[in-house]
PDB file of C-alpha atoms in Angstrom:
ATOM      1  CA  UNK A   1      25.054-154.687 124.266  1.00 33.00           C
ATOM      2  CA  UNK A   2      24.131-150.834 123.549  1.00 39.00           C
ATOM      3  CA  UNK A   3      26.124-148.801 126.422  1.00 44.00           C
ATOM      4  CA  UNK A   4      23.093-146.025 125.714  1.00 53.00           C
ATOM      5  CA  UNK A   5      19.262-147.437 126.628  1.00 58.00           C
ATOM      6  CA  UNK A   6      18.384-150.996 128.141  1.00 56.00           C
ATOM      7  CA  UNK A   7      15.143-150.509 127.528  1.00 58.00           C
ATOM      8  CA  UNK A   8      14.931-152.717 123.540  1.00 54.00           C
ATOM      9  CA  UNK A   9      17.548-155.639 125.595  1.00 68.00           C
ATOM     10  CA  UNK A  10      17.169-158.531 128.349  1.00 78.00           C
ATOM     11  CA  UNK A  11      19.300-160.631 129.070  1.00 87.00           C
ATOM     12  CA  UNK A  12      19.059-164.279 130.571  1.00 91.00           C
ATOM     13  CA  UNK A  13      20.434-164.293 133.863  1.00 93.00           C
ATOM     14  CA  UNK A  14      20.082-168.373 134.551  1.00 94.00           C
ATOM     15  CA  UNK A  15      20.993-171.713 132.810  1.00 95.00           C
ATOM     16  CA  UNK A  16      19.659-171.725 128.982  1.00 94.00           C
ATOM     17  CA  UNK A  17      17.890-174.784 129.759  1.00 95.00           C
ATOM     18  CA  UNK A  18      16.165-172.998 132.345  1.00 96.00           C
ATOM     19  CA  UNK A  19      15.276-169.786 129.938  1.00 96.00           C
ATOM     20  CA  UNK A  20      14.225-172.953 127.276  1.00 96.00           C
ATOM     21  CA  UNK A  21      12.051-174.419 129.092  1.00 96.00           C
ATOM     22  CA  UNK A  22      10.279-171.220 130.630  1.00 96.00           C
ATOM     23  CA  UNK A  23      10.540-169.823 126.487  1.00 95.00           C
ATOM     24  CA  UNK A  24       8.686-172.996 125.455  1.00 97.00           C
ATOM     25  CA  UNK A  25       5.854-172.593 128.093  1.00 96.00           C
ATOM     26  CA  UNK A  26       2.604-170.804 126.624  1.00 95.00           C
ATOM     27  CA  UNK A  27       0.733-171.329 129.916  1.00 97.00           C
ATOM     28  CA  UNK A  28      -0.716-167.761 132.970  1.00 97.00           C
ATOM     29  CA  UNK A  29       1.490-168.536 135.122  1.00 97.00           C
ATOM     30  CA  UNK A  30       3.402-166.396 138.438  1.00 97.00           C
ATOM     31  CA  UNK A  31       6.256-163.799 137.901  1.00 98.00           C
ATOM     32  CA  UNK A  32       8.131-161.047 139.364  1.00 98.00           C
ATOM     33  CA  UNK A  33       8.996-158.150 137.678  1.00 98.00           C
ATOM     34  CA  UNK A  34      10.851-155.529 139.879  1.00 97.00           C
ATOM     35  CA  UNK A  35      11.325-151.788 138.402  1.00 97.00           C
ATOM     36  CA  UNK A  36      14.665-150.726 139.464  1.00 96.00           C
ATOM     37  CA  UNK A  37      14.274-146.854 139.992  1.00 96.00           C
ATOM     38  CA  UNK A  38      16.953-143.613 139.657  1.00 93.00           C
ATOM     39  CA  UNK A  39      17.325-140.128 140.499  1.00 92.00           C
ATOM     40  CA  UNK A  40      17.925-138.394 137.332  1.00 88.00           C
ATOM     41  CA  UNK A  41      19.449-135.766 139.124  1.00 86.00           C
ATOM     42  CA  UNK A  42      22.249-136.866 141.646  1.00 89.00           C
ATOM     43  CA  UNK A  43      22.264-140.102 139.602  1.00 86.00           C
ATOM     44  CA  UNK A  44      22.225-141.892 142.795  1.00 92.00           C
ATOM     45  CA  UNK A  45      19.657-145.477 141.580  1.00 94.00           C
ATOM     46  CA  UNK A  46      16.733-144.576 144.495  1.00 96.00           C
ATOM     47  CA  UNK A  47      14.117-141.932 144.695  1.00 95.00           C
ATOM     48  CA  UNK A  48      12.842-139.384 146.993  1.00 94.00           C
ATOM     49  CA  UNK A  49       9.937-141.169 148.291  1.00 95.00           C
ATOM     50  CA  UNK A  50       9.863-143.235 151.897  1.00 96.00           C
ATOM     51  CA  UNK A  51      10.280-146.867 151.423  1.00 96.00           C
ATOM     52  CA  UNK A  52      10.655-149.555 154.178  1.00 95.00           C
ATOM     53  CA  UNK A  53      13.537-151.555 154.010  1.00 95.00           C
ATOM     54  CA  UNK A  54      11.664-154.518 154.361  1.00 94.00           C
ATOM     55  CA  UNK A  55       9.136-153.572 152.040  1.00 95.00           C
ATOM     56  CA  UNK A  56       5.390-152.411 152.453  1.00 94.00           C
ATOM     57  CA  UNK A  57       1.841-153.618 149.346  1.00 95.00           C
ATOM     58  CA  UNK A  58      -0.420-152.061 148.160  1.00 94.00           C
ATOM     59  CA  UNK A  59      -3.150-151.908 149.414  1.00 91.00           C
ATOM     60  CA  UNK A  60      -5.159-154.849 147.607  1.00 82.00           C
ATOM     61  CA  UNK A  61      -7.731-152.396 146.248  1.00 87.00           C
ATOM     62  CA  UNK A  62      -5.168-149.330 145.009  1.00 90.00           C
ATOM     63  CA  UNK A  63      -3.702-152.922 142.650  1.00 91.00           C
ATOM     64  CA  UNK A  64      -4.869-153.558 139.580  1.00 92.00           C
ATOM     65  CA  UNK A  65      -6.527-157.103 139.816  1.00 92.00           C
ATOM     66  CA  UNK A  66      -4.141-160.771 140.143  1.00 93.00           C
ATOM     67  CA  UNK A  67      -1.326-158.092 140.721  1.00 96.00           C
ATOM     68  CA  UNK A  68       0.836-157.911 144.286  1.00 97.00           C
ATOM     69  CA  UNK A  69       2.873-154.662 144.140  1.00 97.00           C
ATOM     70  CA  UNK A  70       5.627-154.286 146.857  1.00 97.00           C
ATOM     71  CA  UNK A  71       7.672-150.887 147.246  1.00 97.00           C
ATOM     72  CA  UNK A  72      11.480-151.412 149.116  1.00 97.00           C
ATOM     73  CA  UNK A  73      13.655-148.698 150.216  1.00 97.00           C
ATOM     74  CA  UNK A  74      17.209-148.997 150.569  1.00 96.00           C
ATOM     75  CA  UNK A  75      18.921-148.851 153.604  1.00 95.00           C
ATOM     76  CA  UNK A  76      18.195-145.345 153.656  1.00 95.00           C
ATOM     77  CA  UNK A  77      14.853-145.911 153.950  1.00 96.00           C
ATOM     78  CA  UNK A  78      14.488-144.008 150.524  1.00 96.00           C
ATOM     79  CA  UNK A  79      12.538-145.668 147.587  1.00 97.00           C
ATOM     80  CA  UNK A  80      14.369-148.053 145.406  1.00 97.00           C
ATOM     81  CA  UNK A  81      13.018-150.681 143.655  1.00 98.00           C
ATOM     82  CA  UNK A  82       8.872-151.859 143.160  1.00 98.00           C
ATOM     83  CA  UNK A  83       7.915-155.131 142.805  1.00 98.00           C
ATOM     84  CA  UNK A  84       4.931-156.585 140.880  1.00 98.00           C
ATOM     85  CA  UNK A  85       3.717-160.398 141.470  1.00 98.00           C
ATOM     86  CA  UNK A  86       1.591-161.078 138.431  1.00 97.00           C
ATOM     87  CA  UNK A  87       0.155-163.711 136.188  1.00 97.00           C
ATOM     88  CA  UNK A  88       1.610-164.374 132.562  1.00 97.00           C
ATOM     89  CA  UNK A  89       2.341-166.382 129.534  1.00 97.00           C
ATOM     90  CA  UNK A  90       6.126-164.767 128.953  1.00 96.00           C
ATOM     91  CA  UNK A  91       9.110-162.985 130.982  1.00 96.00           C
ATOM     92  CA  UNK A  92       8.043-160.019 128.271  1.00 94.00           C
ATOM     93  CA  UNK A  93       4.222-160.614 128.349  1.00 96.00           C
ATOM     94  CA  UNK A  94       5.274-159.997 131.819  1.00 97.00           C
ATOM     95  CA  UNK A  95       7.078-157.148 131.722  1.00 95.00           C
ATOM     96  CA  UNK A  96       4.684-155.402 129.578  1.00 94.00           C
ATOM     97  CA  UNK A  97       1.925-155.782 132.267  1.00 96.00           C
ATOM     98  CA  UNK A  98       4.079-154.162 135.106  1.00 96.00           C
ATOM     99  CA  UNK A  99       5.243-151.462 133.426  1.00 95.00           C
ATOM    100  CA  UNK A 100       1.867-150.574 131.203  1.00 94.00           C
ATOM    101  CA  UNK A 101       0.498-149.945 135.627  1.00 95.00           C
ATOM    102  CA  UNK A 102       4.186-148.976 136.455  1.00 96.00           C
ATOM    103  CA  UNK A 103       5.072-146.364 134.017  1.00 93.00           C
ATOM    104  CA  UNK A 104       1.411-143.981 134.453  1.00 92.00           C
ATOM    105  CA  UNK A 105       1.874-144.975 138.219  1.00 95.00           C
ATOM    106  CA  UNK A 106       5.259-143.373 138.519  1.00 95.00           C
ATOM    107  CA  UNK A 107       3.555-140.463 136.972  1.00 93.00           C
ATOM    108  CA  UNK A 108       1.503-139.520 139.098  1.00 94.00           C
ATOM    109  CA  UNK A 109       4.913-139.578 141.950  1.00 95.00           C
ATOM    110  CA  UNK A 110       6.075-137.725 139.653  1.00 94.00           C
ATOM    111  CA  UNK A 111       3.589-134.688 139.626  1.00 93.00           C
ATOM    112  CA  UNK A 112       2.504-134.879 142.949  1.00 94.00           C
ATOM    113  CA  UNK A 113       5.274-134.049 144.505  1.00 93.00           C
ATOM    114  CA  UNK A 114       7.615-133.106 141.326  1.00 93.00           C
ATOM    115  CA  UNK A 115      11.000-134.268 142.118  1.00 91.00           C
ATOM    116  CA  UNK A 116      12.269-136.189 139.220  1.00 91.00           C
ATOM    117  CA  UNK A 117      12.130-140.109 138.939  1.00 93.00           C
ATOM    118  CA  UNK A 118      13.109-142.713 136.098  1.00 91.00           C
ATOM    119  CA  UNK A 119      13.671-146.124 135.933  1.00 93.00           C
ATOM    120  CA  UNK A 120      16.984-147.392 135.770  1.00 90.00           C
ATOM    121  CA  UNK A 121      16.304-151.419 134.942  1.00 91.00           C
ATOM    122  CA  UNK A 122      14.236-153.645 135.629  1.00 94.00           C
ATOM    123  CA  UNK A 123      15.138-157.921 136.652  1.00 96.00           C
ATOM    124  CA  UNK A 124      12.198-160.568 135.565  1.00 97.00           C
ATOM    125  CA  UNK A 125      11.431-164.369 137.575  1.00 98.00           C
ATOM    126  CA  UNK A 126       9.508-166.681 136.317  1.00 97.00           C
ATOM    127  CA  UNK A 127       9.308-168.364 139.683  1.00 95.00           C
ATOM    128  CA  UNK A 128       7.274-171.693 137.562  1.00 94.00           C
ATOM    129  CA  UNK A 129      10.910-172.636 136.598  1.00 96.00           C
ATOM    130  CA  UNK A 130      13.264-171.149 138.330  1.00 96.00           C
ATOM    131  CA  UNK A 131      14.032-168.225 134.768  1.00 97.00           C
ATOM    132  CA  UNK A 132      15.405-164.920 135.413  1.00 97.00           C
ATOM    133  CA  UNK A 133      16.460-162.190 133.487  1.00 96.00           C
ATOM    134  CA  UNK A 134      17.520-158.486 133.551  1.00 93.00           C
ATOM    135  CA  UNK A 135      18.145-155.133 132.561  1.00 89.00           C
ATOM    136  CA  UNK A 136      20.409-152.705 133.555  1.00 82.00           C
ATOM    137  CA  UNK A 137      22.902-149.735 132.432  1.00 75.00           C
ATOM    138  CA  UNK A 138      25.734-151.723 131.106  1.00 68.00           C
ATOM    139  CA  UNK A 139      29.077-149.947 132.691  1.00 67.00           C
ATOM    140  CA  UNK A 140      32.048-150.713 130.586  1.00 68.00           C
ATOM    141  CA  UNK A 141      35.255-151.022 132.276  1.00 76.00           C
ATOM    142  CA  UNK A 142      37.709-147.830 132.536  1.00 81.00           C
ATOM    143  CA  UNK A 143      39.924-147.037 129.032  1.00 84.00           C
ATOM    144  CA  UNK A 144      42.805-145.623 128.962  1.00 85.00           C
ATOM    145  CA  UNK A 145      43.585-141.998 127.311  1.00 86.00           C
ATOM    146  CA  UNK A 146      47.106-140.835 126.403  1.00 87.00           C
ATOM    147  CA  UNK A 147      46.359-137.254 127.795  1.00 85.00           C
ATOM    148  CA  UNK A 148      49.945-135.693 126.600  1.00 85.00           C
ATOM    149  CA  UNK A 149      48.818-136.490 122.296  1.00 84.00           C
ATOM    150  CA  UNK A 150      45.594-134.917 122.648  1.00 85.00           C
ATOM    151  CA  UNK A 151      45.327-131.076 122.133  1.00 86.00           C
ATOM    152  CA  UNK A 152      42.025-129.710 122.751  1.00 89.00           C
ATOM    153  CA  UNK A 153      39.573-129.724 119.889  1.00 90.00           C
ATOM    154  CA  UNK A 154      39.544-126.990 117.805  1.00 94.00           C
ATOM    155  CA  UNK A 155      36.929-124.114 118.046  1.00 93.00           C
ATOM    156  CA  UNK A 156      34.629-124.908 115.376  1.00 95.00           C
ATOM    157  CA  UNK A 157      34.190-128.375 115.444  1.00 95.00           C
ATOM    158  CA  UNK A 158      33.281-127.264 119.517  1.00 95.00           C
ATOM    159  CA  UNK A 159      29.882-127.055 118.608  1.00 95.00           C
ATOM    160  CA  UNK A 160      29.386-130.513 117.277  1.00 96.00           C
ATOM    161  CA  UNK A 161      31.472-132.527 119.611  1.00 96.00           C
ATOM    162  CA  UNK A 162      28.544-130.317 121.985  1.00 96.00           C
ATOM    163  CA  UNK A 163      25.670-131.899 120.068  1.00 95.00           C
ATOM    164  CA  UNK A 164      27.567-135.178 120.957  1.00 95.00           C
ATOM    165  CA  UNK A 165      27.753-135.025 124.229  1.00 95.00           C
ATOM    166  CA  UNK A 166      24.328-133.759 125.019  1.00 94.00           C
ATOM    167  CA  UNK A 167      23.531-136.863 122.734  1.00 92.00           C
ATOM    168  CA  UNK A 168      25.576-138.749 124.780  1.00 89.00           C
ATOM    169  CA  UNK A 169      24.294-137.065 128.103  1.00 87.00           C
ATOM    170  CA  UNK A 170      20.777-137.745 127.681  1.00 87.00           C
ATOM    171  CA  UNK A 171      18.983-139.374 130.208  1.00 81.00           C
ATOM    172  CA  UNK A 172      16.260-140.621 128.320  1.00 88.00           C
ATOM    173  CA  UNK A 173      16.116-142.018 124.375  1.00 91.00           C
ATOM    174  CA  UNK A 174      14.370-138.361 122.243  1.00 93.00           C
ATOM    175  CA  UNK A 175      16.811-135.972 123.023  1.00 93.00           C
ATOM    176  CA  UNK A 176      20.108-138.309 122.940  1.00 93.00           C
ATOM    177  CA  UNK A 177      18.031-138.927 119.494  1.00 96.00           C
ATOM    178  CA  UNK A 178      17.745-134.929 118.477  1.00 96.00           C
ATOM    179  CA  UNK A 179      21.352-134.063 119.439  1.00 96.00           C
ATOM    180  CA  UNK A 180      22.416-137.533 117.097  1.00 96.00           C
ATOM    181  CA  UNK A 181      20.192-136.488 115.191  1.00 97.00           C
ATOM    182  CA  UNK A 182      21.829-133.284 114.231  1.00 97.00           C
ATOM    183  CA  UNK A 183      25.417-134.114 113.559  1.00 97.00           C
ATOM    184  CA  UNK A 184      24.516-136.136 111.361  1.00 98.00           C
ATOM    185  CA  UNK A 185      22.451-133.663 109.649  1.00 97.00           C
ATOM    186  CA  UNK A 186      25.364-130.672 109.576  1.00 97.00           C
ATOM    187  CA  UNK A 187      27.673-134.004 108.306  1.00 97.00           C
ATOM    188  CA  UNK A 188      25.252-134.475 105.432  1.00 97.00           C
ATOM    189  CA  UNK A 189      24.918-130.511 104.772  1.00 96.00           C
ATOM    190  CA  UNK A 190      28.604-130.442 104.434  1.00 96.00           C
ATOM    191  CA  UNK A 191      29.052-128.094 107.552  1.00 96.00           C
ATOM    192  CA  UNK A 192      32.628-126.750 107.547  1.00 96.00           C
ATOM    193  CA  UNK A 193      33.907-128.741 110.591  1.00 96.00           C
ATOM    194  CA  UNK A 194      33.417-131.588 109.176  1.00 96.00           C
ATOM    195  CA  UNK A 195      34.286-131.899 106.099  1.00 95.00           C
ATOM    196  CA  UNK A 196      36.889-135.135 106.801  1.00 95.00           C
ATOM    197  CA  UNK A 197      34.356-136.974 108.139  1.00 96.00           C
ATOM    198  CA  UNK A 198      33.913-139.035 105.843  1.00 95.00           C
ATOM    199  CA  UNK A 199      29.729-138.479 105.040  1.00 96.00           C
ATOM    200  CA  UNK A 200      29.639-138.892 101.489  1.00 96.00           C
ATOM    201  CA  UNK A 201      31.800-142.755 101.658  1.00 96.00           C
ATOM    202  CA  UNK A 202      29.661-143.189 104.543  1.00 97.00           C
ATOM    203  CA  UNK A 203      27.515-146.888 104.913  1.00 97.00           C
ATOM    204  CA  UNK A 204      25.394-148.515 107.959  1.00 97.00           C
ATOM    205  CA  UNK A 205      27.251-152.051 108.908  1.00 96.00           C
ATOM    206  CA  UNK A 206      26.005-154.467 110.812  1.00 96.00           C
ATOM    207  CA  UNK A 207      28.928-154.014 113.429  1.00 95.00           C
ATOM    208  CA  UNK A 208      26.888-150.566 114.070  1.00 95.00           C
ATOM    209  CA  UNK A 209      23.466-151.876 113.963  1.00 94.00           C
ATOM    210  CA  UNK A 210      24.898-154.665 116.875  1.00 91.00           C
ATOM    211  CA  UNK A 211      26.062-151.702 119.244  1.00 89.00           C
ATOM    212  CA  UNK A 212      23.074-150.353 119.061  1.00 89.00           C
ATOM    213  CA  UNK A 213      20.948-152.929 119.954  1.00 86.00           C
ATOM    214  CA  UNK A 214      18.964-152.479 117.216  1.00 90.00           C
ATOM    215  CA  UNK A 215      19.816-155.427 114.981  1.00 92.00           C
ATOM    216  CA  UNK A 216      16.039-156.048 113.980  1.00 90.00           C
ATOM    217  CA  UNK A 217      16.237-152.874 111.711  1.00 92.00           C
ATOM    218  CA  UNK A 218      18.417-154.842 109.988  1.00 94.00           C
ATOM    219  CA  UNK A 219      16.559-155.054 106.742  1.00 95.00           C
ATOM    220  CA  UNK A 220      15.318-151.244 107.238  1.00 95.00           C
ATOM    221  CA  UNK A 221      18.995-149.465 108.168  1.00 97.00           C
ATOM    222  CA  UNK A 222      21.275-152.023 106.824  1.00 97.00           C
ATOM    223  CA  UNK A 223      23.483-150.527 103.940  1.00 97.00           C
ATOM    224  CA  UNK A 224      22.787-147.259 104.355  1.00 97.00           C
ATOM    225  CA  UNK A 225      24.087-144.317 103.195  1.00 98.00           C
ATOM    226  CA  UNK A 226      23.715-141.166 105.161  1.00 97.00           C
ATOM    227  CA  UNK A 227      21.427-139.005 103.037  1.00 97.00           C
ATOM    228  CA  UNK A 228      19.578-142.062 103.339  1.00 98.00           C
ATOM    229  CA  UNK A 229      20.301-142.627 106.802  1.00 97.00           C
ATOM    230  CA  UNK A 230      18.713-139.515 107.579  1.00 97.00           C
ATOM    231  CA  UNK A 231      15.462-140.138 105.770  1.00 97.00           C
ATOM    232  CA  UNK A 232      14.999-142.909 107.389  1.00 97.00           C
ATOM    233  CA  UNK A 233      14.805-141.939 111.044  1.00 96.00           C
ATOM    234  CA  UNK A 234      13.253-137.996 109.402  1.00 96.00           C
ATOM    235  CA  UNK A 235       9.810-139.134 110.935  1.00 94.00           C
ATOM    236  CA  UNK A 236      10.973-140.867 114.457  1.00 93.00           C
ATOM    237  CA  UNK A 237      12.466-137.333 114.718  1.00 94.00           C
ATOM    238  CA  UNK A 238       9.776-135.963 113.017  1.00 93.00           C
ATOM    239  CA  UNK A 239       7.434-137.173 115.751  1.00 93.00           C
ATOM    240  CA  UNK A 240       9.638-135.841 118.924  1.00 94.00           C
ATOM    241  CA  UNK A 241       8.503-132.345 118.343  1.00 91.00           C
ATOM    242  CA  UNK A 242       4.740-130.434 117.208  1.00 90.00           C
ATOM    243  CA  UNK A 243       4.264-128.404 114.220  1.00 89.00           C
ATOM    244  CA  UNK A 244       5.127-125.435 116.579  1.00 90.00           C
ATOM    245  CA  UNK A 245       8.358-126.359 116.961  1.00 86.00           C
ATOM    246  CA  UNK A 246       7.557-127.379 120.346  1.00 88.00           C
ATOM    247  CA  UNK A 247       8.401-130.762 122.298  1.00 87.00           C
ATOM    248  CA  UNK A 248       5.706-133.288 121.433  1.00 90.00           C
ATOM    249  CA  UNK A 249       4.635-136.344 124.285  1.00 87.00           C
ATOM    250  CA  UNK A 250       7.087-139.709 123.894  1.00 83.00           C
ATOM    251  CA  UNK A 251       4.603-142.883 124.188  1.00 81.00           C
ATOM    252  CA  UNK A 252       4.745-144.401 127.341  1.00 76.00           C
ATOM    253  CA  UNK A 253       3.654-148.291 125.364  1.00 84.00           C
ATOM    254  CA  UNK A 254       7.538-149.973 126.060  1.00 86.00           C
ATOM    255  CA  UNK A 255       7.229-151.330 122.350  1.00 87.00           C
ATOM    256  CA  UNK A 256       6.957-147.687 121.146  1.00 88.00           C
ATOM    257  CA  UNK A 257      10.230-146.877 123.679  1.00 87.00           C
ATOM    258  CA  UNK A 258      12.137-149.624 123.001  1.00 87.00           C
ATOM    259  CA  UNK A 259      12.434-148.271 118.777  1.00 91.00           C
ATOM    260  CA  UNK A 260      12.748-144.775 120.514  1.00 92.00           C
ATOM    261  CA  UNK A 261      15.997-145.695 122.045  1.00 90.00           C
ATOM    262  CA  UNK A 262      16.894-148.320 119.578  1.00 92.00           C
ATOM    263  CA  UNK A 263      17.334-146.293 117.045  1.00 95.00           C
ATOM    264  CA  UNK A 264      18.245-143.222 119.237  1.00 94.00           C
ATOM    265  CA  UNK A 265      21.146-145.384 119.852  1.00 92.00           C
ATOM    266  CA  UNK A 266      22.508-145.848 116.135  1.00 95.00           C
ATOM    267  CA  UNK A 267      21.511-142.508 115.388  1.00 96.00           C
ATOM    268  CA  UNK A 268      24.309-141.696 118.419  1.00 94.00           C
ATOM    269  CA  UNK A 269      26.632-143.699 118.074  1.00 95.00           C
ATOM    270  CA  UNK A 270      27.134-143.248 114.037  1.00 97.00           C
ATOM    271  CA  UNK A 271      27.395-139.055 114.533  1.00 96.00           C
ATOM    272  CA  UNK A 272      30.320-140.297 116.875  1.00 95.00           C
ATOM    273  CA  UNK A 273      32.595-141.991 114.702  1.00 96.00           C
ATOM    274  CA  UNK A 274      31.249-138.769 111.728  1.00 97.00           C
ATOM    275  CA  UNK A 275      33.169-136.931 114.544  1.00 96.00           C
ATOM    276  CA  UNK A 276      36.480-139.598 114.932  1.00 95.00           C
ATOM    277  CA  UNK A 277      36.631-139.525 110.666  1.00 95.00           C
ATOM    278  CA  UNK A 278      37.096-136.190 111.014  1.00 96.00           C
ATOM    279  CA  UNK A 279      39.187-136.182 114.191  1.00 94.00           C
ATOM    280  CA  UNK A 280      41.434-138.612 112.436  1.00 93.00           C
ATOM    281  CA  UNK A 281      41.736-137.306 108.794  1.00 93.00           C
ATOM    282  CA  UNK A 282      43.108-134.208 110.528  1.00 92.00           C
ATOM    283  CA  UNK A 283      45.261-135.539 112.396  1.00 88.00           C
ATOM    284  CA  UNK A 284      46.377-136.883 109.575  1.00 88.00           C
ATOM    285  CA  UNK A 285      46.365-133.386 108.241  1.00 86.00           C
ATOM    286  CA  UNK A 286      48.808-132.138 110.649  1.00 83.00           C
ATOM    287  CA  UNK A 287      50.585-135.157 110.391  1.00 81.00           C
ATOM    288  CA  UNK A 288      51.076-134.479 106.317  1.00 78.00           C
ATOM    289  CA  UNK A 289      51.823-130.779 107.920  1.00 70.00           C
ATOM    290  CA  UNK A 290      54.566-131.404 109.793  1.00 63.00           C
ATOM    291  CA  UNK A 291      55.887-135.127 109.375  1.00 59.00           C
ATOM    292  CA  UNK A 292      58.079-135.211 112.102  1.00 54.00           C
ATOM    293  CA  UNK A 293      55.468-134.065 114.529  1.00 50.00           C
ATOM    294  CA  UNK A 294      53.192-136.509 116.835  1.00 50.00           C
ATOM    295  CA  UNK A 295      49.699-136.291 115.648  1.00 48.00           C
ATOM    296  CA  UNK A 296      48.098-134.267 117.930  1.00 47.00           C
ATOM    297  CA  UNK A 297      45.523-134.810 118.704  1.00 48.00           C
ATOM    298  CA  UNK A 298      45.239-138.081 117.550  1.00 49.00           C
ATOM    299  CA  UNK A 299      41.967-139.703 118.702  1.00 47.00           C
ATOM    300  CA  UNK A 300      41.402-143.156 120.339  1.00 46.00           C
ATOM    301  CA  UNK A 301      41.285-146.193 118.415  1.00 42.00           C
ATOM    302  CA  UNK A 302      41.540-144.036 115.403  1.00 42.00           C
ATOM    303  CA  UNK A 303      43.491-146.196 113.354  1.00 39.00           C
ATOM    304  CA  UNK A 304      43.257-148.842 115.151  1.00 39.00           C
ATOM    305  CA  UNK A 305      39.402-150.404 117.246  1.00 40.00           C
ATOM    306  CA  UNK A 306      35.879-148.965 116.932  1.00 42.00           C
ATOM    307  CA  UNK A 307      34.388-148.363 119.228  1.00 40.00           C
ATOM    308  CA  UNK A 308      30.730-146.234 120.026  1.00 45.00           C
TER     309      UNK A 308
END
């Protein structure tokens, strides 16, 4: 699935037959939903909140009816996971209910102490069927670079790649969409640094949608030219700012967050493909001028495997 935002994915960890039984069962039963927590500044999977490693339950009067909420600390006694036990009809139903309670609860903690907080991922268990799912960031293996062949990027392209850097490094889908969208718009508008990006012949492919975790948007995005893709994404982009140019509040609804994450993933991925195409074109131009020289600056995988 996509390596950028985990909210749109849910990976089964149990035997397929067990997963099928759980999905077929529409009865109300107990589920466990655990939210892994992350400090956005240090990137550590813990918050600056004290919690016992053995776990401590939220008082019954402070928890929604039917839910049991337990706070778990790591070995350093810092809060690292919050686990919900609640009745639900499916893993997605349990996740939606638990997320609807925990997101505003975490916002209260953030406002109270003023420290950065984020959900790093989650795990779900159907206690009756023994089915388990997990949703945590994709951690790819290290990649090889031929450092000797990669010269610094040309100055005119630096601002464009810095936008992509902001997209790829962004801790949230909204910021990633805004930065990636700027690259798409620049390529489509004929920015001088992206004249070799192939923007005029670009089309959204199924492979792009798969890597972005956005296959459910296939009917909407597949085959679109760059200008049409920008037009399709623009309403999502417009919702991120107010008419006065201020940042708009993003919905804390899980379904809305998942949709935003998928579209941000696709925007991010397309911006990368356009930049790679520009780098490839520049490398070819240098090779044509100096046919006996090495293709200094040839991007990784420009002539072979496509990457996200």
